[in-house]
Tab-separated table of C-alpha atoms in Angstrom:
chain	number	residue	atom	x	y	z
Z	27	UNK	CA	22.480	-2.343	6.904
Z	28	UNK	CA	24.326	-5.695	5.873
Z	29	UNK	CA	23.718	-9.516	7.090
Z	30	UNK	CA	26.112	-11.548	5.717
Z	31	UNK	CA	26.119	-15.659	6.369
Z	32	UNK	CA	28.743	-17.810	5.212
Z	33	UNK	CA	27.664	-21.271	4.001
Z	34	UNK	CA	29.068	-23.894	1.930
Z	35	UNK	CA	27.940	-24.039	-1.775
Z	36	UNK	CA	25.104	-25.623	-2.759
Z	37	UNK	CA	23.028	-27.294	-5.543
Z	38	UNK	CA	19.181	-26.171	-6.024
Z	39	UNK	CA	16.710	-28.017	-7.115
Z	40	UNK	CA	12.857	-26.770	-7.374
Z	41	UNK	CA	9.985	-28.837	-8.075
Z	42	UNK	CA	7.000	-27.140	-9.899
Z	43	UNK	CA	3.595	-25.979	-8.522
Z	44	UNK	CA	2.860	-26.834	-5.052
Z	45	UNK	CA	5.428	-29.585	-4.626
Z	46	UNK	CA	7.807	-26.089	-4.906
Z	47	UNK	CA	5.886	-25.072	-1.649
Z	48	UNK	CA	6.686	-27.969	-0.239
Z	49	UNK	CA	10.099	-29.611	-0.966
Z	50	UNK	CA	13.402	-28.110	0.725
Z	51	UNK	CA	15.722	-26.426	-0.933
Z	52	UNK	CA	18.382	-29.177	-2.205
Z	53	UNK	CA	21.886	-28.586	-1.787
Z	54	UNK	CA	24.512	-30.302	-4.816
Z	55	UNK	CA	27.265	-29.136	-6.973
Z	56	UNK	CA	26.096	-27.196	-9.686
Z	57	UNK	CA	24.558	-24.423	-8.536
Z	58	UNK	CA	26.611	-21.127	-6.628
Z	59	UNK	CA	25.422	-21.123	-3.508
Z	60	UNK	CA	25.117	-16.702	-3.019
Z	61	UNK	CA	22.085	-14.811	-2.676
Z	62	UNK	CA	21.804	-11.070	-2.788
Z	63	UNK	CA	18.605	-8.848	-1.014
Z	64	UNK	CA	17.975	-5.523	-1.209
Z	65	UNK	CA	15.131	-5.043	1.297
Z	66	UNK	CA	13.315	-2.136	1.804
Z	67	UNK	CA	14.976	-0.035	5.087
Z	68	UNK	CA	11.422	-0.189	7.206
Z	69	UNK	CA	11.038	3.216	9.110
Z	70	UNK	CA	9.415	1.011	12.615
Z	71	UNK	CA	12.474	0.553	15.314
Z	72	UNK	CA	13.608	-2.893	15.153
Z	73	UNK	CA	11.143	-4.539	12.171
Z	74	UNK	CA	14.341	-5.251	9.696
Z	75	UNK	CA	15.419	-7.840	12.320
Z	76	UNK	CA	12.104	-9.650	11.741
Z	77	UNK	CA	13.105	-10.275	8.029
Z	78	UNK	CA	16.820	-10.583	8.514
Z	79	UNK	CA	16.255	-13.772	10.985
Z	80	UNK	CA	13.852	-15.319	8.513
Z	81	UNK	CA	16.238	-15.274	5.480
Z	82	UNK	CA	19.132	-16.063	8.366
Z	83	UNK	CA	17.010	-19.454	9.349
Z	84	UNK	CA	16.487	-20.198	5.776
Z	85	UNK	CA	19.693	-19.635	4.647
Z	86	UNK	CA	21.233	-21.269	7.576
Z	87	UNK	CA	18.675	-24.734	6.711
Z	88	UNK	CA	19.971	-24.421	2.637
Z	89	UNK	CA	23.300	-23.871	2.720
Z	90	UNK	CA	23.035	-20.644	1.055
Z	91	UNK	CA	25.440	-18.008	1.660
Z	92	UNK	CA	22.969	-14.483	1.575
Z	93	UNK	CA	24.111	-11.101	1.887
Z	94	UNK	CA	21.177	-8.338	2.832
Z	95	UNK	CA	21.163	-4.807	1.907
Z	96	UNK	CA	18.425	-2.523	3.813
Z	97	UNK	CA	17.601	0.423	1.406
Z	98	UNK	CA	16.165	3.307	2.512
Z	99	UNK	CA	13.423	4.807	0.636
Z	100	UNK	CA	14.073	8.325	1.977
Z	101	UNK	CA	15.490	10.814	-0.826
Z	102	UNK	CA	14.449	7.852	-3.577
Z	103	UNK	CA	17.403	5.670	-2.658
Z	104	UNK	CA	15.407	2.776	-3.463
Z	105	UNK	CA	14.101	3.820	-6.909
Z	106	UNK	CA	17.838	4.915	-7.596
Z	107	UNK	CA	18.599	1.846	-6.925
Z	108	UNK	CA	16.368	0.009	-8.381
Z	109	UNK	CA	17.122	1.793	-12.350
Z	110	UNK	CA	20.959	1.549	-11.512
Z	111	UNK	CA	20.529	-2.069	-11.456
Z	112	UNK	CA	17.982	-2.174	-14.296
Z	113	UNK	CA	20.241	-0.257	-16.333
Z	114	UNK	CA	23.466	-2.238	-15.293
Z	115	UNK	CA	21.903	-5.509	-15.667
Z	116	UNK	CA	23.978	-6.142	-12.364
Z	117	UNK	CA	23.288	-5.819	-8.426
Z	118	UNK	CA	21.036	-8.300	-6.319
Z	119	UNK	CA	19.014	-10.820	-7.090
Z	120	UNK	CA	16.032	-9.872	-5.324
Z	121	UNK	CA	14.903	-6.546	-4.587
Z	122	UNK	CA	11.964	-4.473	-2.934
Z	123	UNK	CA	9.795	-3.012	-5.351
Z	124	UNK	CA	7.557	-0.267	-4.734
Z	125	UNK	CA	3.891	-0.202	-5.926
Z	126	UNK	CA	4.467	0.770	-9.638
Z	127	UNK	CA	7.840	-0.672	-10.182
Z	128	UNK	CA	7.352	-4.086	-11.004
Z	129	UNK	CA	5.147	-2.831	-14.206
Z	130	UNK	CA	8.276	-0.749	-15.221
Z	131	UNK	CA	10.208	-3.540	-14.779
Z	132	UNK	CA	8.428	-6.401	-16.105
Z	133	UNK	CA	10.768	-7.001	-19.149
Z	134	UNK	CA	13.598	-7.623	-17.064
Z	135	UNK	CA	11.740	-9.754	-14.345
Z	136	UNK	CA	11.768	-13.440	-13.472
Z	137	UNK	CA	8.349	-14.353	-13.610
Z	138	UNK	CA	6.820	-15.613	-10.966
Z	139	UNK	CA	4.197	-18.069	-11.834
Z	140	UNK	CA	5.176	-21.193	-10.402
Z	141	UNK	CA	5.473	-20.094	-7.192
Z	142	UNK	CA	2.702	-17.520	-6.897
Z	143	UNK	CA	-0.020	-20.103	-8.038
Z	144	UNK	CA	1.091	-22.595	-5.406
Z	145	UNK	CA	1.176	-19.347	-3.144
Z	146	UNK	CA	-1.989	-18.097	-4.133
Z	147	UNK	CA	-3.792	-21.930	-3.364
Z	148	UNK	CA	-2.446	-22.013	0.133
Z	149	UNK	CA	-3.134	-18.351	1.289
Z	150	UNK	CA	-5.863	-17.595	-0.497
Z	151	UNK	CA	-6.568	-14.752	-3.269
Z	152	UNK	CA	-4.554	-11.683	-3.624
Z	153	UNK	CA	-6.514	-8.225	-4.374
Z	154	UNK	CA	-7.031	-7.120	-7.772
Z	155	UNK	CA	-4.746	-4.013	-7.049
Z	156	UNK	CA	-2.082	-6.579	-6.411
Z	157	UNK	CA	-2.522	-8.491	-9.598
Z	158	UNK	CA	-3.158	-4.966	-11.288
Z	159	UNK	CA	0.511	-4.306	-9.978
Z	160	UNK	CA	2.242	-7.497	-10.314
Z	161	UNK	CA	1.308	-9.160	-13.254
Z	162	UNK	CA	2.559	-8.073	-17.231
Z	163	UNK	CA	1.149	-9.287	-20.278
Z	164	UNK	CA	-0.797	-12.366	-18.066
Z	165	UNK	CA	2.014	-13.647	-15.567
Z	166	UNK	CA	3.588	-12.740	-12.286
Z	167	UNK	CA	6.214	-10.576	-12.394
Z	168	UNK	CA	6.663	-10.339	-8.517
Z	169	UNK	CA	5.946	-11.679	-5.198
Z	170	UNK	CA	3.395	-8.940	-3.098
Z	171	UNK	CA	6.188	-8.416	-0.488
Z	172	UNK	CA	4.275	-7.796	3.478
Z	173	UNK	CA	6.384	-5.363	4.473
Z	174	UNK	CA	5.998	-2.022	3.281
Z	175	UNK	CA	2.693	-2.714	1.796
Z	176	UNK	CA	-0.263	-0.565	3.818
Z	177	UNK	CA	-3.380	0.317	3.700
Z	178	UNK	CA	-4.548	4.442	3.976
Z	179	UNK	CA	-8.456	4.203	5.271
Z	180	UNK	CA	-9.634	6.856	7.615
Z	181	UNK	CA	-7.704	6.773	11.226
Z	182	UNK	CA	-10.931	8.507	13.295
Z	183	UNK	CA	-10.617	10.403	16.456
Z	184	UNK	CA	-13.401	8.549	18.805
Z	185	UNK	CA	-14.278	11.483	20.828
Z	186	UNK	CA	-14.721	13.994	17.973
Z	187	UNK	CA	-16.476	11.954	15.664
Z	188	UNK	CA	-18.972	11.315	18.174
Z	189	UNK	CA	-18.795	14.881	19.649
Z	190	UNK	CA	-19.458	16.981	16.823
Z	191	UNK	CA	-20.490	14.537	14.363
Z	192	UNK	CA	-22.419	12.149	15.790
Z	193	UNK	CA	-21.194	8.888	14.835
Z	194	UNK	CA	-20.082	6.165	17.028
Z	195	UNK	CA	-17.219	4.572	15.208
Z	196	UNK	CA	-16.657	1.784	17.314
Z	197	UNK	CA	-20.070	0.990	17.122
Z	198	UNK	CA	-19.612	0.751	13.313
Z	199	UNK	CA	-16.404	-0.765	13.314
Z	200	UNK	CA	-16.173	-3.421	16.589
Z	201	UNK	CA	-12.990	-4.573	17.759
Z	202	UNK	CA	-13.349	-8.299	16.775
Z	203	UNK	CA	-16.513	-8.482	14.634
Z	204	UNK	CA	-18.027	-7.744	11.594
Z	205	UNK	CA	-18.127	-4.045	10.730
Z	206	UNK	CA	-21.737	-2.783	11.142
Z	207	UNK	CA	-21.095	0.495	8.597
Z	208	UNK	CA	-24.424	-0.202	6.344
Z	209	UNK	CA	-24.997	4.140	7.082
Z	210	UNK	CA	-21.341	4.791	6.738
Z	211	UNK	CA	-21.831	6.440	3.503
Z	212	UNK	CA	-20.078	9.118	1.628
Z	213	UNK	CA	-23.141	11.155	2.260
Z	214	UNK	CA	-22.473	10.689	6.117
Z	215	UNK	CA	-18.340	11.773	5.354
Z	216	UNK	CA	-19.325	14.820	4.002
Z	217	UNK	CA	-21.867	15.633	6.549
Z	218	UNK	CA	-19.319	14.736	9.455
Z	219	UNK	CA	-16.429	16.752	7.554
Z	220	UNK	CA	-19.214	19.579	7.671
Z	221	UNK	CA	-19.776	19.670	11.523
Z	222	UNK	CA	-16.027	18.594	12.384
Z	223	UNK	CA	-15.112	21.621	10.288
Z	224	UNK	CA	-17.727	24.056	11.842
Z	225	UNK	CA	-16.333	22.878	15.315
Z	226	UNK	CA	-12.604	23.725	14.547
Z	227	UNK	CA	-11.718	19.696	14.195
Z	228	UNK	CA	-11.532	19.431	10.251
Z	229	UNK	CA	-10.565	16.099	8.626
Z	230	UNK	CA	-7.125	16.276	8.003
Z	231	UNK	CA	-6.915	15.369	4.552
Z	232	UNK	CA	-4.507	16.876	1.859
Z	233	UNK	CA	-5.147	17.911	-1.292
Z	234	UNK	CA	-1.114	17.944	-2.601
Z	235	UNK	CA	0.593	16.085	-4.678
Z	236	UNK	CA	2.349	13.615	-2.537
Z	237	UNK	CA	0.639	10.094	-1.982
Z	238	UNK	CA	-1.266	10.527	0.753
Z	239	UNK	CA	-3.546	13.397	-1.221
Z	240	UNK	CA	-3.452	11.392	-4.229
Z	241	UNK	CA	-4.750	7.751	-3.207
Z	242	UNK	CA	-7.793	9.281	-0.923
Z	243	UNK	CA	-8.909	11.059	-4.133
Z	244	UNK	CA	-8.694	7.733	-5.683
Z	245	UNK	CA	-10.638	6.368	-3.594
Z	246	UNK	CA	-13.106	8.997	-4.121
Z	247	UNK	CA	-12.912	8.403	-7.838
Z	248	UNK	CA	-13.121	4.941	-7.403
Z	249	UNK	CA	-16.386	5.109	-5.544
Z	250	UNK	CA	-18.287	6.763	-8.296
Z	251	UNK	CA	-16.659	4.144	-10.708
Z	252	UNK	CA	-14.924	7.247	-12.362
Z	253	UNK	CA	-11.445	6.205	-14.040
Z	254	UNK	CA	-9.846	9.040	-16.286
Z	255	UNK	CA	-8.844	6.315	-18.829
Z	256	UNK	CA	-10.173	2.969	-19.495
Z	257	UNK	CA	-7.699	-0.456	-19.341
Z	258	UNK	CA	-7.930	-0.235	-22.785
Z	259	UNK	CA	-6.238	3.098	-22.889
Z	260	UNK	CA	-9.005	5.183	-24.126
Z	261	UNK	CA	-9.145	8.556	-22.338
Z	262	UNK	CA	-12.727	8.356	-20.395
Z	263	UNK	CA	-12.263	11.993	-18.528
Z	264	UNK	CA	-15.351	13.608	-19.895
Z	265	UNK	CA	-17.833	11.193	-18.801
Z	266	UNK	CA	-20.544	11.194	-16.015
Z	267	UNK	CA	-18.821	9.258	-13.000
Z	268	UNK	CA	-15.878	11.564	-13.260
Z	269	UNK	CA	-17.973	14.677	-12.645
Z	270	UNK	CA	-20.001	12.988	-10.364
Z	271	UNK	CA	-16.731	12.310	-8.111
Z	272	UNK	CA	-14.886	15.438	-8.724
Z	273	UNK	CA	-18.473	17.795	-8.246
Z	274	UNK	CA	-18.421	15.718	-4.554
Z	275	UNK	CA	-14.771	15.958	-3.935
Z	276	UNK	CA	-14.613	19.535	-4.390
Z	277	UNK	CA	-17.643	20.165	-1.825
Z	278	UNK	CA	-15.792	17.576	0.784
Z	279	UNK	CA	-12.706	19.360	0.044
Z	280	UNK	CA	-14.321	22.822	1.181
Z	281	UNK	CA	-14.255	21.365	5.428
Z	282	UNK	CA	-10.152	20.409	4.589
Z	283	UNK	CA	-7.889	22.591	6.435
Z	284	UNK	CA	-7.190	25.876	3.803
Z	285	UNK	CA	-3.869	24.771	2.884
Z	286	UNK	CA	-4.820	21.274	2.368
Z	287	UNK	CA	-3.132	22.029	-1.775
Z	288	UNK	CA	0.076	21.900	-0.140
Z	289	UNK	CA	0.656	19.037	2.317
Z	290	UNK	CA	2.632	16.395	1.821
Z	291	UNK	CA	2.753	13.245	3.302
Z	292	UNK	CA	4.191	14.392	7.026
Z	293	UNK	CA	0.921	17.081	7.205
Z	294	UNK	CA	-1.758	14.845	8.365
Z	295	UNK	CA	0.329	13.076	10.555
Z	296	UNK	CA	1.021	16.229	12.548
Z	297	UNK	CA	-2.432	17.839	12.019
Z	298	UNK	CA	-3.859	14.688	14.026
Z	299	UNK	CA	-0.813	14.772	16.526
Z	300	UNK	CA	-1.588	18.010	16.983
Z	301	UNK	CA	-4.852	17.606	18.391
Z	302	UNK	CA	-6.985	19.727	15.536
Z	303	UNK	CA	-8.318	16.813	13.431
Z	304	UNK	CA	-10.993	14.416	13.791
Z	305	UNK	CA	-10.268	12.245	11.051
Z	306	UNK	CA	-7.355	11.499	8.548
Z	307	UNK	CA	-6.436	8.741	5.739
Z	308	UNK	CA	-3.346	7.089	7.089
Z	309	UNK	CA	-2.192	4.100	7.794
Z	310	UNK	CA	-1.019	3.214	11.237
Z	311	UNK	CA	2.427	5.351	11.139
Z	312	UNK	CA	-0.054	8.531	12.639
Z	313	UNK	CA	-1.295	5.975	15.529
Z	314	UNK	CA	1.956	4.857	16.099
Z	315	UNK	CA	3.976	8.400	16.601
Z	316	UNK	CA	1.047	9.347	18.893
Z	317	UNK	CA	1.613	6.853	20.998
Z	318	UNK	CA	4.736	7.751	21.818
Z	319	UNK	CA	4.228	11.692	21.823
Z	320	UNK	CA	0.841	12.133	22.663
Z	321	UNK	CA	-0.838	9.472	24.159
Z	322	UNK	CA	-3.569	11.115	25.607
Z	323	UNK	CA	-4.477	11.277	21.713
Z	324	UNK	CA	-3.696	7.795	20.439
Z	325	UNK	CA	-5.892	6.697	22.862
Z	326	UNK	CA	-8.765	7.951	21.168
Z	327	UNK	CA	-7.639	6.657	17.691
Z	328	UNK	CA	-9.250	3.926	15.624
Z	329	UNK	CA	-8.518	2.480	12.208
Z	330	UNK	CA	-11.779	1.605	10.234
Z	331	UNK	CA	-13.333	1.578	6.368
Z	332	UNK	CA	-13.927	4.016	3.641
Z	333	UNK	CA	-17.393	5.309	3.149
Z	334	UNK	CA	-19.547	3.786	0.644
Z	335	UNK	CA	-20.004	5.623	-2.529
Z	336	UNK	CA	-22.561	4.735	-5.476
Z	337	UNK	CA	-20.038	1.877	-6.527
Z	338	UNK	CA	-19.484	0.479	-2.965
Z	339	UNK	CA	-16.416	1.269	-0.571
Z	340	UNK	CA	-12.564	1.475	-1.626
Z	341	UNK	CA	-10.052	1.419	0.748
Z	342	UNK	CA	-6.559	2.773	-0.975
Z	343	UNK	CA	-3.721	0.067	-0.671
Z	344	UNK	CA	-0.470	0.191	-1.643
Z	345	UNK	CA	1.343	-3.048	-1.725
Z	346	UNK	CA	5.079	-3.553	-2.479
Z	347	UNK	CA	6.704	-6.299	-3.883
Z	348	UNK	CA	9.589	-8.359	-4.198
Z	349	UNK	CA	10.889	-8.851	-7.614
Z	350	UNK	CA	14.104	-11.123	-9.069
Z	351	UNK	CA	16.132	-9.841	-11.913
Z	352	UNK	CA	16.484	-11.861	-14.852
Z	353	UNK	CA	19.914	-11.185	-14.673
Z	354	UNK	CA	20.251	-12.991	-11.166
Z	355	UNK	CA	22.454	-15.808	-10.513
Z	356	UNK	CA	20.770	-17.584	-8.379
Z	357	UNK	CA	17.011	-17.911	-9.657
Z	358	UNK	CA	16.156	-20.897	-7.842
Z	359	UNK	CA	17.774	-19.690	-4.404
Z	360	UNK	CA	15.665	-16.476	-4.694
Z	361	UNK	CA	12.668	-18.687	-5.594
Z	362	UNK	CA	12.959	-20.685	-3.123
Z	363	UNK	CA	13.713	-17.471	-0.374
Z	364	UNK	CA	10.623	-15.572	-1.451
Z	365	UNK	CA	8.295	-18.641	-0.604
Z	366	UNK	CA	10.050	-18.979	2.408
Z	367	UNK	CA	8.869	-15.000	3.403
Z	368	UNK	CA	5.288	-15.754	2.164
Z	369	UNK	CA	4.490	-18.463	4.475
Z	370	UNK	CA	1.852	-17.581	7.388
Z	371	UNK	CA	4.304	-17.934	10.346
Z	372	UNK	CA	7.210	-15.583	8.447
Z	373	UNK	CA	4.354	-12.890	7.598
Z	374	UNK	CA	2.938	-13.222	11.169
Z	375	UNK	CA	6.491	-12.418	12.695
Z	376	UNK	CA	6.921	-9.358	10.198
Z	377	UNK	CA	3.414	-8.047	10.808
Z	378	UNK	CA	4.161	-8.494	14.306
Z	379	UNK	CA	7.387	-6.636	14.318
Z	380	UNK	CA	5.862	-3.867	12.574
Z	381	UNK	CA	3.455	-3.156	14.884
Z	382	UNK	CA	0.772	-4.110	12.410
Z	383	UNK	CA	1.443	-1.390	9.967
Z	384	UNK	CA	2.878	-3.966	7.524
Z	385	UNK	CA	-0.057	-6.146	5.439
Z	386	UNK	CA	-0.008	-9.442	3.380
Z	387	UNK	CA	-2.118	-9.399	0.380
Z	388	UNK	CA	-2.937	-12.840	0.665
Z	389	UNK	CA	-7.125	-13.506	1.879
Z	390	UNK	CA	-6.076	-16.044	4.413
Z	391	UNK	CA	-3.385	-13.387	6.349
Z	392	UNK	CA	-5.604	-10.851	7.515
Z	393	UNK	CA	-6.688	-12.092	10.888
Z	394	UNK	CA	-2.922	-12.222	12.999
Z	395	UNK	CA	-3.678	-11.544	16.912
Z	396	UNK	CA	-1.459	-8.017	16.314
Z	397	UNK	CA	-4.112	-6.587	14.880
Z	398	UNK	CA	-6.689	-7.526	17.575
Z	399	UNK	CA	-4.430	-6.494	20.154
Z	400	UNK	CA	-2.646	-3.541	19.683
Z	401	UNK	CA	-3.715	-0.876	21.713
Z	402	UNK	CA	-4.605	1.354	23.236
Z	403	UNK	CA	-7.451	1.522	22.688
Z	404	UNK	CA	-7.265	-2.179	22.012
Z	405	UNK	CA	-8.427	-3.167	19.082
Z	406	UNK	CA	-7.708	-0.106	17.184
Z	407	UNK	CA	-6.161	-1.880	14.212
Z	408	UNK	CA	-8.491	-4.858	13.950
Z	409	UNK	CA	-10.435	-3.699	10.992
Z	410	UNK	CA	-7.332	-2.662	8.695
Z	411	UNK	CA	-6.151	-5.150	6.989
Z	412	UNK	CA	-10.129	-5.553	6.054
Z	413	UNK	CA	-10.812	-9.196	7.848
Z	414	UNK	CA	-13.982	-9.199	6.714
Z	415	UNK	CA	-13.233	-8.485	2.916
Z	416	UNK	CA	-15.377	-5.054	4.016
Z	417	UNK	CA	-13.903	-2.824	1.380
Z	418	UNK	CA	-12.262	-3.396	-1.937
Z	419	UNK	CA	-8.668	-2.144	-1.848
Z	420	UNK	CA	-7.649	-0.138	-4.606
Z	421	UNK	CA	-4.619	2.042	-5.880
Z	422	UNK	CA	-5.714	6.021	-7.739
Z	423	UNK	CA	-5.674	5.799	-10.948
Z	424	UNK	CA	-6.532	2.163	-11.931
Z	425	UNK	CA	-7.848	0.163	-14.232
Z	426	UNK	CA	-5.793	2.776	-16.697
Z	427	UNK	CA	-2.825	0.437	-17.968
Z	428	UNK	CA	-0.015	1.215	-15.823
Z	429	UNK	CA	2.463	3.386	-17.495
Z	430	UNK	CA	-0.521	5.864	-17.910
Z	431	UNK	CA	-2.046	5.234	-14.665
Z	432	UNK	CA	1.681	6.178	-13.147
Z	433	UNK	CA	1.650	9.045	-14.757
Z	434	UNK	CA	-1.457	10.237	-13.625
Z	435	UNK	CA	-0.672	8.978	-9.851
Z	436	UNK	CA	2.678	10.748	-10.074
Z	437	UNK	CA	1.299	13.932	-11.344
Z	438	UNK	CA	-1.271	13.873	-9.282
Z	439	UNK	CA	-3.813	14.281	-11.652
Z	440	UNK	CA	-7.066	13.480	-9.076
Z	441	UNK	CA	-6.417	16.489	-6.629
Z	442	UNK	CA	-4.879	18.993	-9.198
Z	443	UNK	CA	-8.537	18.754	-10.892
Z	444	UNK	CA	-10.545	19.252	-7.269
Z	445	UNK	CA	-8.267	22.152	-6.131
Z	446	UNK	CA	-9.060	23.522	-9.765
Z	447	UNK	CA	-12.744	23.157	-9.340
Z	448	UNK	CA	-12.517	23.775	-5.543
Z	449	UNK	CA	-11.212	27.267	-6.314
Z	450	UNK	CA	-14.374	27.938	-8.911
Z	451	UNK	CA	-12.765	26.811	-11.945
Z	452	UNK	CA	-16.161	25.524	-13.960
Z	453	UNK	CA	-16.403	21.784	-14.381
Z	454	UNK	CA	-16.255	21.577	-17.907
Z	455	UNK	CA	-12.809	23.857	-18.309
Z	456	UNK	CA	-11.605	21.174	-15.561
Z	457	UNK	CA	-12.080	18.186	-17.382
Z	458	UNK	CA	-11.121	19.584	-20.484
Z	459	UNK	CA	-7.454	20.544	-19.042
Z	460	UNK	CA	-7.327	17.169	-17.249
Z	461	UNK	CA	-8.444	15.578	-20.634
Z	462	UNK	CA	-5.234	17.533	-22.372
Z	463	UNK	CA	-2.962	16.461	-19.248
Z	464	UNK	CA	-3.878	12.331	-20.244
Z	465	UNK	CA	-3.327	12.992	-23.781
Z	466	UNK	CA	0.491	14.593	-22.745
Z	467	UNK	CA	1.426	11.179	-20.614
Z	468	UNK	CA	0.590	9.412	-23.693
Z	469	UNK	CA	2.750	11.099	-26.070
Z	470	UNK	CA	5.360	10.303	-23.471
């Protein structure tokens, strides 16, 4: 998909800090006057038009003549993308990038820093996954783009849970209040996954090696405090946390459908569609597609927290991000553009068109009247983009420095191990091949 807007050239001229926030783009005679997008081709009907009128507006206010590219991320069109132009040191001048892109990127990124700290001040604090993600070597490599980014907490059936497990998730998890989830505990997962199971509803939960497996086993991980290498680098596989998480991973995996080792990310979707699941991780696609082809089922569906572990509750997240090459030509423009998308009233319009799937990682942006009213049941999206800072959002794999911790989230290091164990491989020959695994990424 294209946009194309024809405007006079222009001179920019940016301000530093929060007077950047501020000031208008300033049109002269120095500066070309094109801008080049590559957005990421958003899977919900009509949510591309939400960005394309923003940058439209802005463009039309600055004089700025933009062209927009929607790029699918179906058969990696995106991430082909993305190294043709890192390799070419040519294409546009701002592009979508995916959760572990801007680290493989950083060298040939604009940094960010003048505009995120402004940014930062007047939305609040990003998550520590996001600055995990987006900064290199101390600075901002990348804007934490709202669309695409999504959160993968449990997505409960209300009738099942409370059924055959006995737990009242909306009492936990209120539509417009505080969560009340002090028993919500990984102790209460497992014994829910237990009776679900028993009852022919088991959580439907994969154990592949696609991203849906792999970031609810890092949240797992995460909730024991178990990392399989520190940020220092230093492989920490054999150590207590990590066979506290994968000895409890492998029991919760037992109550996962048998052929939970090979789903990928479409499998939960249609396991809850299909009316056999009481619980999955998803974000709201699974709600969503229900809706529309089983509605008698969406309308028992609510998004809420993790369960707490010994090191509190992690919710996986996944933000993307919107990078400029330091091989654009028009630095300032894109500057200038990506502040423009980061202001409240342009993420409230994209969450909005998205149906709520799509999350800001700014503090400040998590309370938009989408959430609270999306429905039916109404409500049932209120508590994910974590209002009430209930959880702390997390990505599989962290605090390991990124080109490892890639490797390991590609790989899908986290699940390989509890199918291994799982299956009755002992602990120790577990962590021992998992431990060889690490040392392999490193010698890549």
């Amino acid at each position: 998909m294209r946009s194309k807007l024809t405007r006079r050239r222009f001179l920019a001229t940016t301000a530093a800090s929060t007077a950047f926030l501020a000031a208008p783009y300033v049109r002269g005679a120095h500066a070309a006057g094109k801008l080049s997008i590559g957005f990421w081709d958003h899977w919900v009907p009509g949510a591309n038009q939400a960005s394309k009128t923003i940058v439209e507006e802005w463009a039309a206010n600055e004089k700025v003549d933009v062209q927009i590219d929607y790029i699918t991320s179906q058969g990696n069109k995106l991430l082909l993308t993305t190294a043709a132009e890192g390799q070419a040191k040519s294409g546009h001048d701002i592009l979508a990038f995916p959760t572990w892109r801007p680290a493989d990127h950083a060298n040939q990124l604009e940094p960010v820093d003048d505009i995120m700290g402004p940014l930062i001040k007047q939305n609040g604090t990003v998550n520590p996954t996001v600055e995990y993600l987006g900064k290199s070597q101390g600075h901002w490599v990348a804007v934490p783009a709202t669309v695409g980014s999504q959160m993968k907490g449990p997505c409960s059936r209300l009738d099942l849970m409370k059924q055959h497990a006995g737990i009242d998730i909306q009492a936990m998890y209120p539509a417009g209040a505080p969560p009340k989830a002090e028993a919500w505990t990984l102790d209460a997962l497992l014994k829910a996954a237990e009776a679900c199971q028993k009852a022919g509803f088991a959580f439907g939960i994969g154990l592949g090696s696609t991203s849906d497996s792999v970031d609810t086993a890092g949240a797992i991980f995460h909730s024991f405090g178990a990392a399989l290498v520190d940020p220092k680098g230093n492989v920490t596989v054999k150590t207590e946390p990590v066979r506290q998480a994968l000895d409890y991973y492998a029991r919760l995996a037992r109550f996962f459908p048998p052929d939970a080792p090979s789903w990928d990310d479409a499998s939960n979707n249609k396991w809850l569609i299909s009316g056999r699941g009481a619980l999955i991780m998803n974000p709201p696609s699974a709600w969503a597609v229900a809706k529309r082809d089983a509605p008698q089922i969406a309308e028992q569906l609510w998004t809420h927290g993790m369960a707490a572990g010994p090191k509190g509750r992690f919710g996986p997240f996944l933000p993307y991000f919107w990078g400029i090459w330091a091989f654009g030509k028009n630095k300032p423009a894109a500057k200038s553009l990506l502040v423009r998308l980061s202001q409240p009233d342009a993420v409230e319009k994209m969450v909005a068109a998205s149906n709520g799937y799509d999350l800001p990682s700014f503090a400040n942006l998590t309370t938009f009247k989408t959430w609270a009213e999306e429905g039916p049941p109404k409500g049932t999206l209120y508590h994910y983009p974590n209002p009430h800072n209930h959880q702390i959002l997390s990505i599989a794999a962290a605090p390991a420095p990124p080109k490892i911790a890639e490797q390991i989230y590609v790989q899908a290091l986290m699940t390989k191990m509890t199918v291994r164990h799982m299956q009755g491989e002992p602990m120790e020959t577990t962590l021992a091949w998992a431990e060889g695994e690490v040392e392999g990424y490193m010698r890549t």
